[in-house]
Amino acid sequence: MSKWTSAIGIAVMIAFLSMGGTVRAADDTTYSQNEILAKAEGFFGSTTKGLAEGIGKVFKDQGQPVGYIAGEEFGGAFVVGLRYGRGKLNRKLGKPQQVYWQGPSVGFDFGGNVSKVFTLVYKLDRPQDIYRRFPGVDGSLYVVAGV
């Protein structure tokens, strides 16, 4: 009976040790809040209190991302418009990968814009899965005032 108890004890210990390695491996594939804040600071040139608070809220709501896209987006519209973007998908493991995106925009809009884009990426097991369609909602309001 003691041989069976020892065998079960060893099996349980091996199972726990192997799960610990899996947890460590999963943590090694995600970015911490400080890492993302440093990447955003490097991309935008500096960070603000608002950016740090925004990143903090996303981490609180969504957790640690598996990657991020740093790039730019440009578009133009007259009621209906188009948006195009390009950037690099950065994952903790592997080389950065160039990505492109495009999509329509609909709404009360006239003009064009160019902006820097820093997007956190979640639940992306394989880099090629980034090429699926992802719906998004965006809003902007610009107020111009003078003295």
CSV table of N, CA and C in Angstrom, one decimal:
chain,number,residue,atom,x,y,z
A,1,MET,N,0.8,-1.2,0.0
A,1,MET,CA,0.0,0.0,0.0
A,1,MET,C,0.9,1.3,0.0
A,2,SER,N,2.0,1.2,0.7
A,2,SER,CA,2.9,2.4,0.7
A,2,SER,C,3.5,2.7,-0.6
A,3,LYS,N,3.7,1.6,-1.4
A,3,LYS,CA,4.3,1.9,-2.8
A,3,LYS,C,3.3,2.7,-3.6
A,4,TRP,N,2.0,2.3,-3.5
A,4,TRP,CA,0.9,3.0,-4.2
A,4,TRP,C,0.8,4.5,-3.7
A,5,THR,N,0.9,4.7,-2.5
A,5,THR,CA,0.9,6.0,-1.9
A,5,THR,C,2.1,6.9,-2.4
A,6,SER,N,3.2,6.3,-2.4
A,6,SER,CA,4.4,7.0,-2.9
A,6,SER,C,4.3,7.3,-4.4
A,7,ALA,N,3.8,6.3,-5.2
A,7,ALA,CA,3.6,6.5,-6.6
A,7,ALA,C,2.6,7.6,-6.9
A,8,ILE,N,1.5,7.6,-6.1
A,8,ILE,CA,0.5,8.7,-6.3
A,8,ILE,C,1.1,10.1,-5.9
A,9,GLY,N,1.8,10.1,-4.8
A,9,GLY,CA,2.5,11.3,-4.4
A,9,GLY,C,3.4,11.9,-5.4
A,10,ILE,N,4.2,11.0,-6.0
A,10,ILE,CA,5.2,11.4,-7.0
A,10,ILE,C,4.4,11.9,-8.3
A,11,ALA,N,3.4,11.2,-8.7
A,11,ALA,CA,2.6,11.6,-9.8
A,11,ALA,C,2.0,13.0,-9.6
A,12,VAL,N,1.4,13.2,-8.4
A,12,VAL,CA,0.8,14.5,-8.1
A,12,VAL,C,1.9,15.6,-8.1
A,13,MET,N,3.0,15.4,-7.6
A,13,MET,CA,4.1,16.3,-7.5
A,13,MET,C,4.6,16.7,-9.0
A,14,ILE,N,4.7,15.7,-9.8
A,14,ILE,CA,5.1,15.9,-11.2
A,14,ILE,C,4.0,16.7,-11.9
A,15,ALA,N,2.8,16.4,-11.7
A,15,ALA,CA,1.7,17.2,-12.3
A,15,ALA,C,1.7,18.7,-11.9
A,16,PHE,N,1.9,18.9,-10.6
A,16,PHE,CA,2.0,20.3,-10.1
A,16,PHE,C,3.2,21.0,-10.7
A,17,LEU,N,4.4,20.4,-10.8
A,17,LEU,CA,5.6,21.0,-11.3
A,17,LEU,C,5.4,21.3,-12.8
A,18,SER,N,4.7,20.4,-13.5
A,18,SER,CA,4.5,20.7,-14.9
A,18,SER,C,3.5,21.8,-15.1
A,19,MET,N,2.5,22.0,-14.3
A,19,MET,CA,1.6,23.1,-14.4
A,19,MET,C,2.3,24.4,-14.1
A,20,GLY,N,3.2,24.4,-13.1
A,20,GLY,CA,4.0,25.6,-12.8
A,20,GLY,C,4.8,26.1,-14.0
A,21,GLY,N,5.4,25.1,-14.7
A,21,GLY,CA,6.1,25.5,-15.9
A,21,GLY,C,5.2,26.1,-17.0
A,22,THR,N,4.0,25.6,-17.1
A,22,THR,CA,3.1,26.1,-18.1
A,22,THR,C,2.7,27.5,-17.7
A,23,VAL,N,2.4,27.8,-16.4
A,23,VAL,CA,2.1,29.1,-16.0
A,23,VAL,C,3.2,30.1,-16.3
A,24,ARG,N,4.4,29.7,-16.0
A,24,ARG,CA,5.5,30.6,-16.3
A,24,ARG,C,5.7,30.8,-17.8
A,25,ALA,N,5.5,29.8,-18.6
A,25,ALA,CA,5.5,30.0,-20.1
A,25,ALA,C,4.5,31.0,-20.5
A,26,ALA,N,3.2,30.9,-20.0
A,26,ALA,CA,2.2,31.8,-20.4
A,26,ALA,C,2.5,33.2,-20.0
A,27,ASP,N,3.1,33.4,-18.8
A,27,ASP,CA,3.5,34.7,-18.4
A,27,ASP,C,4.6,35.3,-19.2
A,28,ASP,N,5.5,34.5,-19.8
A,28,ASP,CA,6.5,35.0,-20.6
A,28,ASP,C,6.1,35.4,-22.0
A,29,THR,N,4.8,35.1,-22.3
A,29,THR,CA,4.3,35.5,-23.6
A,29,THR,C,3.4,36.8,-23.6
A,30,THR,N,3.2,37.3,-22.4
A,30,THR,CA,2.4,38.5,-22.3
A,30,THR,C,3.3,39.7,-21.8
A,31,TYR,N,2.8,40.9,-22.0
A,31,TYR,CA,3.4,42.1,-21.6
A,31,TYR,C,2.9,42.6,-20.3
A,32,SER,N,3.7,43.1,-19.4
A,32,SER,CA,3.2,43.7,-18.2
A,32,SER,C,2.8,45.2,-18.4
A,33,GLN,N,2.2,45.8,-17.5
A,33,GLN,CA,1.7,47.2,-17.7
A,33,GLN,C,2.9,48.1,-17.8
A,34,ASN,N,4.0,47.9,-17.0
A,34,ASN,CA,5.2,48.7,-17.1
A,34,ASN,C,5.9,48.6,-18.5
A,35,GLU,N,5.9,47.3,-19.0
A,35,GLU,CA,6.5,47.1,-20.3
A,35,GLU,C,5.7,47.9,-21.4
A,36,ILE,N,4.4,47.8,-21.4
A,36,ILE,CA,3.6,48.5,-22.4
A,36,ILE,C,3.7,50.0,-22.2
A,37,LEU,N,3.8,50.5,-21.0
A,37,LEU,CA,3.9,51.9,-20.8
A,37,LEU,C,5.3,52.4,-21.4
A,38,ALA,N,6.3,51.6,-21.2
A,38,ALA,CA,7.6,51.9,-21.7
A,38,ALA,C,7.6,51.9,-23.3
A,39,LYS,N,6.9,50.9,-23.9
A,39,LYS,CA,6.8,50.8,-25.3
A,39,LYS,C,6.1,52.0,-25.9
A,40,ALA,N,5.0,52.4,-25.2
A,40,ALA,CA,4.2,53.5,-25.6
A,40,ALA,C,5.0,54.8,-25.5
A,41,GLU,N,5.7,55.0,-24.5
A,41,GLU,CA,6.6,56.1,-24.3
A,41,GLU,C,7.6,56.2,-25.4
A,42,GLY,N,8.2,55.1,-25.8
A,42,GLY,CA,9.2,55.1,-26.9
A,42,GLY,C,8.6,55.4,-28.2
A,43,PHE,N,7.3,55.0,-28.4
A,43,PHE,CA,6.6,55.2,-29.7
A,43,PHE,C,6.1,56.7,-29.8
A,44,PHE,N,5.5,57.2,-28.7
A,44,PHE,CA,5.0,58.6,-28.8
A,44,PHE,C,6.0,59.6,-28.4
A,45,GLY,N,7.1,59.2,-27.8
A,45,GLY,CA,8.2,60.2,-27.4
A,45,GLY,C,8.1,60.5,-26.0
A,46,SER,N,7.0,60.5,-25.4
A,46,SER,CA,6.9,60.7,-23.9
A,46,SER,C,5.5,60.2,-23.5
A,47,THR,N,5.3,60.1,-22.2
A,47,THR,CA,4.0,59.7,-21.7
A,47,THR,C,3.4,60.8,-20.9
A,48,THR,N,2.1,60.7,-20.8
A,48,THR,CA,1.4,61.7,-20.1
A,48,THR,C,0.6,61.0,-19.0
A,49,LYS,N,0.1,61.7,-18.0
A,49,LYS,CA,-0.7,61.1,-17.0
A,49,LYS,C,-1.9,60.4,-17.6
A,50,GLY,N,-2.5,61.0,-18.6
A,50,GLY,CA,-3.7,60.5,-19.3
A,50,GLY,C,-3.4,59.2,-20.0
A,51,LEU,N,-2.2,59.1,-20.6
A,51,LEU,CA,-1.9,57.8,-21.3
A,51,LEU,C,-1.6,56.7,-20.3
A,52,ALA,N,-1.0,57.0,-19.2
A,52,ALA,CA,-0.7,56.1,-18.2
A,52,ALA,C,-2.0,55.6,-17.5
A,53,GLU,N,-2.9,56.5,-17.3
A,53,GLU,CA,-4.2,56.1,-16.7
A,53,GLU,C,-5.0,55.3,-17.7
A,54,GLY,N,-5.0,55.6,-19.0
A,54,GLY,CA,-5.7,54.8,-20.0
A,54,GLY,C,-5.2,53.4,-20.1
A,55,ILE,N,-3.9,53.3,-20.1
A,55,ILE,CA,-3.2,51.9,-20.2
A,55,ILE,C,-3.6,51.2,-18.9
A,56,GLY,N,-3.6,51.9,-17.8
A,56,GLY,CA,-4.0,51.2,-16.5
A,56,GLY,C,-5.4,50.7,-16.5
A,57,LYS,N,-6.3,51.4,-17.1
A,57,LYS,CA,-7.7,51.0,-17.2
A,57,LYS,C,-7.9,49.8,-18.1
A,58,VAL,N,-7.1,49.8,-19.3
A,58,VAL,CA,-7.2,48.7,-20.2
A,58,VAL,C,-6.7,47.4,-19.5
A,59,PHE,N,-5.6,47.5,-18.8
A,59,PHE,CA,-5.0,46.4,-18.1
A,59,PHE,C,-6.0,45.9,-17.0
A,60,LYS,N,-6.7,46.8,-16.3
A,60,LYS,CA,-7.6,46.4,-15.3
A,60,LYS,C,-8.8,45.6,-15.9
A,61,ASP,N,-9.3,46.1,-17.1
A,61,ASP,CA,-10.4,45.5,-17.8
A,61,ASP,C,-10.1,44.3,-18.6
A,62,GLN,N,-8.9,44.3,-19.2
A,62,GLN,CA,-8.6,43.2,-20.2
A,62,GLN,C,-7.5,42.3,-19.7
A,63,GLY,N,-6.6,42.7,-18.8
A,63,GLY,CA,-5.5,41.9,-18.4
A,63,GLY,C,-4.3,42.2,-19.3
A,64,GLN,N,-3.3,41.3,-19.3
A,64,GLN,CA,-2.1,41.5,-20.0
A,64,GLN,C,-2.2,41.1,-21.5
A,65,PRO,N,-1.8,41.9,-22.4
A,65,PRO,CA,-1.8,41.6,-23.8
A,65,PRO,C,-0.7,40.7,-24.2
A,66,VAL,N,-1.0,40.0,-25.3
A,66,VAL,CA,0.1,39.1,-25.9
A,66,VAL,C,0.9,39.9,-26.9
A,67,GLY,N,0.5,41.1,-27.3
A,67,GLY,CA,1.3,41.9,-28.2
A,67,GLY,C,0.7,43.2,-28.4
A,68,TYR,N,1.3,44.0,-29.2
A,68,TYR,CA,0.8,45.4,-29.5
A,68,TYR,C,1.2,45.7,-31.0
A,69,ILE,N,0.4,46.6,-31.6
A,69,ILE,CA,0.7,47.1,-32.9
A,69,ILE,C,1.1,48.6,-32.8
A,70,ALA,N,2.2,49.0,-33.3
A,70,ALA,CA,2.6,50.4,-33.3
A,70,ALA,C,2.7,50.8,-34.7
A,71,GLY,N,2.0,51.8,-35.1
A,71,GLY,CA,2.0,52.2,-36.5
A,71,GLY,C,1.3,53.5,-36.7
A,72,GLU,N,0.7,53.7,-37.9
A,72,GLU,CA,0.0,54.9,-38.3
A,72,GLU,C,-1.2,54.6,-39.1
A,73,GLU,N,-2.1,55.5,-39.1
A,73,GLU,CA,-3.4,55.3,-39.8
A,73,GLU,C,-3.7,56.6,-40.5
A,74,PHE,N,-4.2,56.6,-41.7
A,74,PHE,CA,-4.6,57.8,-42.4
A,74,PHE,C,-5.9,57.5,-43.1
A,75,GLY,N,-6.7,58.5,-43.3
A,75,GLY,CA,-8.0,58.3,-44.0
A,75,GLY,C,-8.5,59.7,-44.4
A,76,GLY,N,-9.6,59.5,-45.2
A,76,GLY,CA,-10.3,60.7,-45.7
A,76,GLY,C,-11.7,60.4,-45.9
A,77,ALA,N,-12.6,61.4,-45.8
A,77,ALA,CA,-14.0,61.1,-45.9
A,77,ALA,C,-14.8,62.4,-46.4
A,78,PHE,N,-15.9,62.1,-47.0
A,78,PHE,CA,-16.9,63.0,-47.3
A,78,PHE,C,-18.2,62.2,-47.0
A,79,VAL,N,-18.7,62.3,-45.8
A,79,VAL,CA,-19.8,61.4,-45.2
A,79,VAL,C,-19.3,60.0,-45.1
A,80,VAL,N,-19.0,59.4,-46.3
A,80,VAL,CA,-18.4,58.0,-46.3
A,80,VAL,C,-17.0,58.1,-46.6
A,81,GLY,N,-16.1,57.4,-45.9
A,81,GLY,CA,-14.7,57.5,-46.2
A,81,GLY,C,-14.0,56.1,-46.1
A,82,LEU,N,-12.7,56.2,-46.2
A,82,LEU,CA,-11.8,55.0,-46.1
A,82,LEU,C,-10.7,55.3,-45.1
A,83,ARG,N,-10.3,54.3,-44.4
A,83,ARG,CA,-9.1,54.4,-43.5
A,83,ARG,C,-8.1,53.3,-43.9
A,84,TYR,N,-6.9,53.7,-43.9
A,84,TYR,CA,-5.8,52.7,-44.2
A,84,TYR,C,-4.8,52.8,-43.1
A,85,GLY,N,-4.2,51.7,-42.7
A,85,GLY,CA,-3.1,51.8,-41.7
A,85,GLY,C,-2.1,50.8,-41.9
A,86,ARG,N,-0.9,51.0,-41.3
A,86,ARG,CA,0.2,50.1,-41.3
A,86,ARG,C,0.9,50.2,-40.0
A,87,GLY,N,1.5,49.1,-39.6
A,87,GLY,CA,2.3,49.1,-38.4
A,87,GLY,C,3.0,47.8,-38.2
A,88,LYS,N,3.6,47.6,-37.1
A,88,LYS,CA,4.3,46.4,-36.8
A,88,LYS,C,3.6,45.7,-35.6
A,89,LEU,N,3.3,44.4,-35.8
A,89,LEU,CA,2.8,43.6,-34.7
A,89,LEU,C,4.0,43.0,-34.0
A,90,ASN,N,4.0,43.4,-32.7
A,90,ASN,CA,5.1,43.0,-31.8
A,90,ASN,C,4.6,42.0,-30.8
A,91,ARG,N,5.2,40.9,-30.8
A,91,ARG,CA,4.9,39.8,-29.8
A,91,ARG,C,6.1,39.6,-29.0
A,92,LYS,N,6.0,39.2,-27.7
A,92,LYS,CA,7.1,39.0,-26.9
A,92,LYS,C,8.1,37.9,-27.4
A,93,LEU,N,7.5,36.9,-28.0
A,93,LEU,CA,8.4,35.9,-28.6
A,93,LEU,C,8.3,36.0,-30.1
A,94,GLY,N,9.4,36.1,-30.8
A,94,GLY,CA,9.3,36.3,-32.3
A,94,GLY,C,9.7,37.7,-32.7
A,95,LYS,N,9.9,37.7,-34.0
A,95,LYS,CA,10.2,39.0,-34.7
A,95,LYS,C,9.0,39.9,-34.9
A,96,PRO,N,9.2,41.2,-34.9
A,96,PRO,CA,8.1,42.1,-35.3
A,96,PRO,C,7.6,41.7,-36.8
A,97,GLN,N,6.3,41.8,-37.0
A,97,GLN,CA,5.7,41.5,-38.3
A,97,GLN,C,5.0,42.7,-38.8
A,98,GLN,N,5.2,43.1,-40.1
A,98,GLN,CA,4.5,44.2,-40.7
A,98,GLN,C,3.1,43.8,-40.9
A,99,VAL,N,2.1,44.7,-40.6
A,99,VAL,CA,0.7,44.4,-40.8
A,99,VAL,C,0.1,45.7,-41.5
A,100,TYR,N,-0.9,45.4,-42.2
A,100,TYR,CA,-1.7,46.5,-42.9
A,100,TYR,C,-3.2,46.3,-42.6
A,101,TRP,N,-3.9,47.4,-42.6
A,101,TRP,CA,-5.4,47.3,-42.4
A,101,TRP,C,-6.1,48.4,-43.2
A,102,GLN,N,-7.3,48.1,-43.5
A,102,GLN,CA,-8.2,49.1,-44.2
A,102,GLN,C,-9.6,48.9,-43.8
A,103,GLY,N,-10.4,49.9,-43.9
A,103,GLY,CA,-11.8,49.8,-43.6
A,103,GLY,C,-12.6,51.0,-43.9
A,104,PRO,N,-13.9,50.9,-44.0
A,104,PRO,CA,-14.7,52.1,-44.3
A,104,PRO,C,-15.0,52.8,-43.0
A,105,SER,N,-15.4,54.1,-43.2
A,105,SER,CA,-15.9,54.9,-42.1
A,105,SER,C,-17.1,55.6,-42.6
A,106,VAL,N,-18.1,55.6,-41.7
A,106,VAL,CA,-19.4,56.2,-42.0
A,106,VAL,C,-19.8,57.1,-40.9
A,107,GLY,N,-20.4,58.2,-41.3
A,107,GLY,CA,-20.8,59.2,-40.3
A,107,GLY,C,-20.7,60.6,-40.8
A,108,PHE,N,-21.0,61.5,-40.0
A,108,PHE,CA,-20.9,62.9,-40.4
A,108,PHE,C,-19.4,63.3,-40.3
A,109,ASP,N,-18.8,63.3,-41.5
A,109,ASP,CA,-17.3,63.5,-41.6
A,109,ASP,C,-17.0,64.1,-42.9
A,110,PHE,N,-16.0,65.0,-42.8
A,110,PHE,CA,-15.5,65.7,-44.0
A,110,PHE,C,-14.0,66.0,-43.7
A,111,GLY,N,-13.1,65.5,-44.6
A,111,GLY,CA,-11.7,65.9,-44.4
A,111,GLY,C,-10.8,64.6,-44.4
A,112,GLY,N,-9.7,64.8,-43.8
A,112,GLY,CA,-8.7,63.7,-43.7
A,112,GLY,C,-7.9,63.9,-42.4
A,113,ASN,N,-7.3,62.8,-42.1
A,113,ASN,CA,-6.4,62.9,-40.9
A,113,ASN,C,-5.3,61.8,-41.0
A,114,VAL,N,-4.3,62.0,-40.3
A,114,VAL,CA,-3.2,61.0,-40.1
A,114,VAL,C,-2.9,61.0,-38.6
A,115,SER,N,-2.8,59.8,-38.1
A,115,SER,CA,-2.6,59.6,-36.6
A,115,SER,C,-1.7,58.4,-36.3
A,116,LYS,N,-1.0,58.5,-35.2
A,116,LYS,CA,-0.2,57.4,-34.7
A,116,LYS,C,-1.2,56.4,-34.0
A,117,VAL,N,-0.9,55.1,-34.2
A,117,VAL,CA,-1.8,54.1,-33.6
A,117,VAL,C,-0.9,53.2,-32.7
A,118,PHE,N,-1.4,52.9,-31.5
A,118,PHE,CA,-0.8,52.0,-30.6
A,118,PHE,C,-1.9,51.1,-30.1
A,119,THR,N,-2.0,49.9,-30.5
A,119,THR,CA,-3.1,49.0,-30.2
A,119,THR,C,-2.6,47.8,-29.5
A,120,LEU,N,-3.2,47.5,-28.4
A,120,LEU,CA,-2.9,46.3,-27.6
A,120,LEU,C,-3.6,45.1,-28.2
A,121,VAL,N,-3.0,43.9,-28.3
A,121,VAL,CA,-3.5,42.8,-28.9
A,121,VAL,C,-3.7,41.7,-27.9
A,122,TYR,N,-4.9,41.1,-27.9
A,122,TYR,CA,-5.3,40.0,-26.9
A,122,TYR,C,-5.7,38.8,-27.7
A,123,LYS,N,-5.5,37.6,-27.0
A,123,LYS,CA,-6.0,36.3,-27.5
A,123,LYS,C,-5.6,36.0,-29.0
A,124,LEU,N,-4.4,36.3,-29.3
A,124,LEU,CA,-3.8,36.0,-30.6
A,124,LEU,C,-2.8,34.9,-30.4
A,125,ASP,N,-3.3,33.6,-30.7
A,125,ASP,CA,-2.4,32.5,-30.5
A,125,ASP,C,-1.4,32.4,-31.6
A,126,ARG,N,-1.8,32.7,-32.9
A,126,ARG,CA,-0.9,32.6,-34.0
A,126,ARG,C,-0.9,33.9,-34.7
A,127,PRO,N,0.3,34.4,-35.1
A,127,PRO,CA,0.4,35.7,-35.8
A,127,PRO,C,-0.5,35.8,-37.0
A,128,GLN,N,-0.7,34.8,-37.8
A,128,GLN,CA,-1.4,34.8,-39.0
A,128,GLN,C,-2.9,35.1,-38.7
A,129,ASP,N,-3.4,34.8,-37.5
A,129,ASP,CA,-4.8,35.1,-37.1
A,129,ASP,C,-5.1,36.6,-37.1
A,130,ILE,N,-4.1,37.4,-37.2
A,130,ILE,CA,-4.3,38.9,-37.2
A,130,ILE,C,-5.1,39.3,-38.5
A,131,TYR,N,-5.0,38.5,-39.5
A,131,TYR,CA,-5.6,38.8,-40.8
A,131,TYR,C,-7.1,38.5,-40.9
A,132,ARG,N,-7.7,38.1,-39.8
A,132,ARG,CA,-9.2,38.0,-39.8
A,132,ARG,C,-9.8,39.4,-39.7
A,133,ARG,N,-11.1,39.5,-40.0
A,133,ARG,CA,-11.8,40.8,-39.8
A,133,ARG,C,-12.1,41.0,-38.4
A,134,PHE,N,-11.8,42.3,-38.0
A,134,PHE,CA,-12.1,42.7,-36.6
A,134,PHE,C,-12.9,44.0,-36.7
A,135,PRO,N,-14.2,44.0,-36.3
A,135,PRO,CA,-15.0,45.2,-36.3
A,135,PRO,C,-14.5,46.2,-35.2
A,136,GLY,N,-14.7,47.4,-35.4
A,136,GLY,CA,-14.2,48.4,-34.4
A,136,GLY,C,-15.1,49.6,-34.4
A,137,VAL,N,-15.1,50.3,-33.4
A,137,VAL,CA,-15.9,51.6,-33.2
A,137,VAL,C,-14.9,52.7,-32.8
A,138,ASP,N,-15.0,53.8,-33.4
A,138,ASP,CA,-14.1,54.9,-33.2
A,138,ASP,C,-14.9,56.2,-33.1
A,139,GLY,N,-14.4,57.1,-32.4
A,139,GLY,CA,-15.1,58.4,-32.3
A,139,GLY,C,-14.0,59.5,-32.1
A,140,SER,N,-14.2,60.6,-32.7
A,140,SER,CA,-13.4,61.8,-32.5
A,140,SER,C,-14.2,63.0,-32.5
A,141,LEU,N,-13.8,64.0,-31.7
A,141,LEU,CA,-14.4,65.3,-31.7
A,141,LEU,C,-13.3,66.3,-31.5
A,142,TYR,N,-13.2,67.2,-32.5
A,142,TYR,CA,-12.2,68.3,-32.5
A,142,TYR,C,-12.9,69.6,-32.2
A,143,VAL,N,-12.4,70.4,-31.3
A,143,VAL,CA,-12.9,71.7,-31.1
A,143,VAL,C,-11.7,72.7,-31.3
A,144,VAL,N,-12.0,73.7,-32.1
A,144,VAL,CA,-10.9,74.7,-32.4
A,144,VAL,C,-11.4,76.0,-31.8
A,145,ALA,N,-10.6,76.6,-31.0
A,145,ALA,CA,-10.9,77.8,-30.3
A,145,ALA,C,-9.8,78.8,-30.4
A,146,GLY,N,-10.1,80.0,-30.4
A,146,GLY,CA,-9.0,81.1,-30.5
A,146,GLY,C,-9.3,82.1,-29.5
A,147,VAL,N,-8.2,82.9,-29.2
A,147,VAL,CA,-8.3,84.0,-28.3
A,147,VAL,C,-8.5,85.3,-29.0
